[in-house]
Amino acid sequence: SQKENVDIYDLKPDDIPDMSECYDEYGNGYIQDAHTAADIARIVWKYHYGEKIEEYTPIGCMLKDDSIWIIKGTQPYYGPDYIVMGGEPYAEISKKDGRILKISFPP
């Protein structure tokens, strides 16, 4: 049977299956690359903070201790006469199982 397509932005946290024992055939973690980690962070940020999150690009991503993806957005730039108050979106995601360890977006 064919599965129904689901818009990833319509997913709620409870809709995401438990991936705590997911590994590839070589024993690597479930979230193996920065692109996937950044995509997950954007989905979670958008769910919690809305469409304004799209202004905070580009998104930077690095792997810490081969176990935690650190993902940060970038302050928007509106010109030399405009000061942006607040911070950037931030997330930490487990490489092993995809769990969201930390998420923030200061006002």
C-alpha positions as semicolon CSV with decimal commas, in nm:
position;residue;x (nm);y (nm);z (nm)
1;S;0,000;0,000;0,000
2;Q;0,113;0,355;-0,072
3;K;0,177;0,587;0,223
4;E;0,010;0,925;0,233
5;N;0,246;1,222;0,191
6;V;0,281;1,431;0,505
7;D;0,401;1,790;0,520
8;I;0,690;1,780;0,767
9;Y;0,581;2,115;0,913
10;D;0,249;1,957;1,018
11;L;0,427;1,703;1,240
12;K;0,396;1,740;1,615
13;P;0,665;1,611;1,855
14;D;0,450;1,308;1,946
15;D;0,426;1,211;1,576
16;I;0,799;1,145;1,551
17;P;0,886;0,780;1,620
18;D;1,139;0,671;1,882
19;M;1,473;0,639;1,705
20;S;1,687;0,561;2,010
21;E;1,812;0,231;1,862
22;C;1,859;0,344;1,501
23;Y;2,198;0,288;1,343
24;D;2,316;0,223;0,992
25;E;2,481;-0,106;0,904
26;Y;2,822;0,029;1,014
27;G;2,711;0,139;1,363
28;N;2,711;0,513;1,285
29;G;2,457;0,742;1,445
30;Y;2,122;0,811;1,290
31;I;2,191;1,179;1,205
32;Q;2,510;1,140;1,003
33;D;2,545;1,475;0,825
34;A;2,515;1,847;0,894
35;H;2,246;1,899;0,631
36;T;2,010;1,653;0,803
37;A;2,080;1,805;1,146
38;A;2,010;2,156;1,014
39;D;1,685;2,040;0,850
40;I;1,565;1,888;1,178
41;A;1,653;2,206;1,368
42;R;1,461;2,421;1,118
43;I;1,153;2,200;1,152
44;V;1,160;2,222;1,532
45;W;1,232;2,597;1,532
46;K;0,949;2,661;1,286
47;Y;0,707;2,455;1,496
48;H;0,793;2,644;1,816
49;Y;0,875;2,994;1,688
50;G;0,685;3,031;1,361
51;E;0,770;3,162;1,015
52;K;1,003;3,439;1,141
53;I;1,269;3,171;1,181
54;E;1,328;3,184;0,804
55;E;1,492;3,527;0,847
56;Y;1,775;3,377;1,054
57;T;1,981;3,225;0,773
58;P;2,233;3,101;0,688
59;I;2,237;2,819;0,941
60;G;2,570;2,696;1,074
61;C;2,620;2,339;1,192
62;M;2,909;2,155;1,358
63;L;2,957;1,815;1,520
64;K;3,084;1,829;1,879
65;D;3,272;1,526;2,018
66;D;3,135;1,310;1,734
67;S;2,805;1,290;1,924
68;I;2,612;1,620;1,930
69;W;2,518;1,840;1,636
70;I;2,530;2,211;1,729
71;I;2,309;2,420;1,499
72;K;2,290;2,802;1,503
73;G;2,104;3,052;1,291
74;T;2,239;3,393;1,192
75;Q;2,106;3,736;1,287
76;P;1,919;3,898;0,996
77;Y;2,077;4,205;0,840
78;Y;1,839;4,488;0,752
79;G;2,098;4,754;0,676
80;P;2,356;4,969;0,854
81;D;2,097;5,183;1,035
82;Y;1,907;4,892;1,191
83;I;2,006;4,722;1,516
84;V;1,877;4,369;1,577
85;M;1,807;4,291;1,941
86;G;1,800;3,936;2,077
87;G;1,989;3,629;1,973
88;E;2,002;3,356;1,716
89;P;1,813;3,028;1,707
90;Y;2,017;2,747;1,863
91;A;1,973;2,370;1,883
92;E;2,161;2,061;1,995
93;I;2,068;1,726;1,839
94;S;2,201;1,382;1,926
95;K;2,385;1,221;1,635
96;K;2,312;0,877;1,780
97;D;1,933;0,889;1,789
98;G;1,811;1,229;1,666
99;R;1,683;1,348;2,004
100;I;1,650;1,724;2,046
101;L;1,876;1,793;2,344
102;K;1,840;2,172;2,355
103;I;1,649;2,435;2,162
104;S;1,632;2,810;2,211
105;F;1,550;3,129;2,029
106;P;1,593;3,437;2,249
107;P;1,348;3,719;2,175
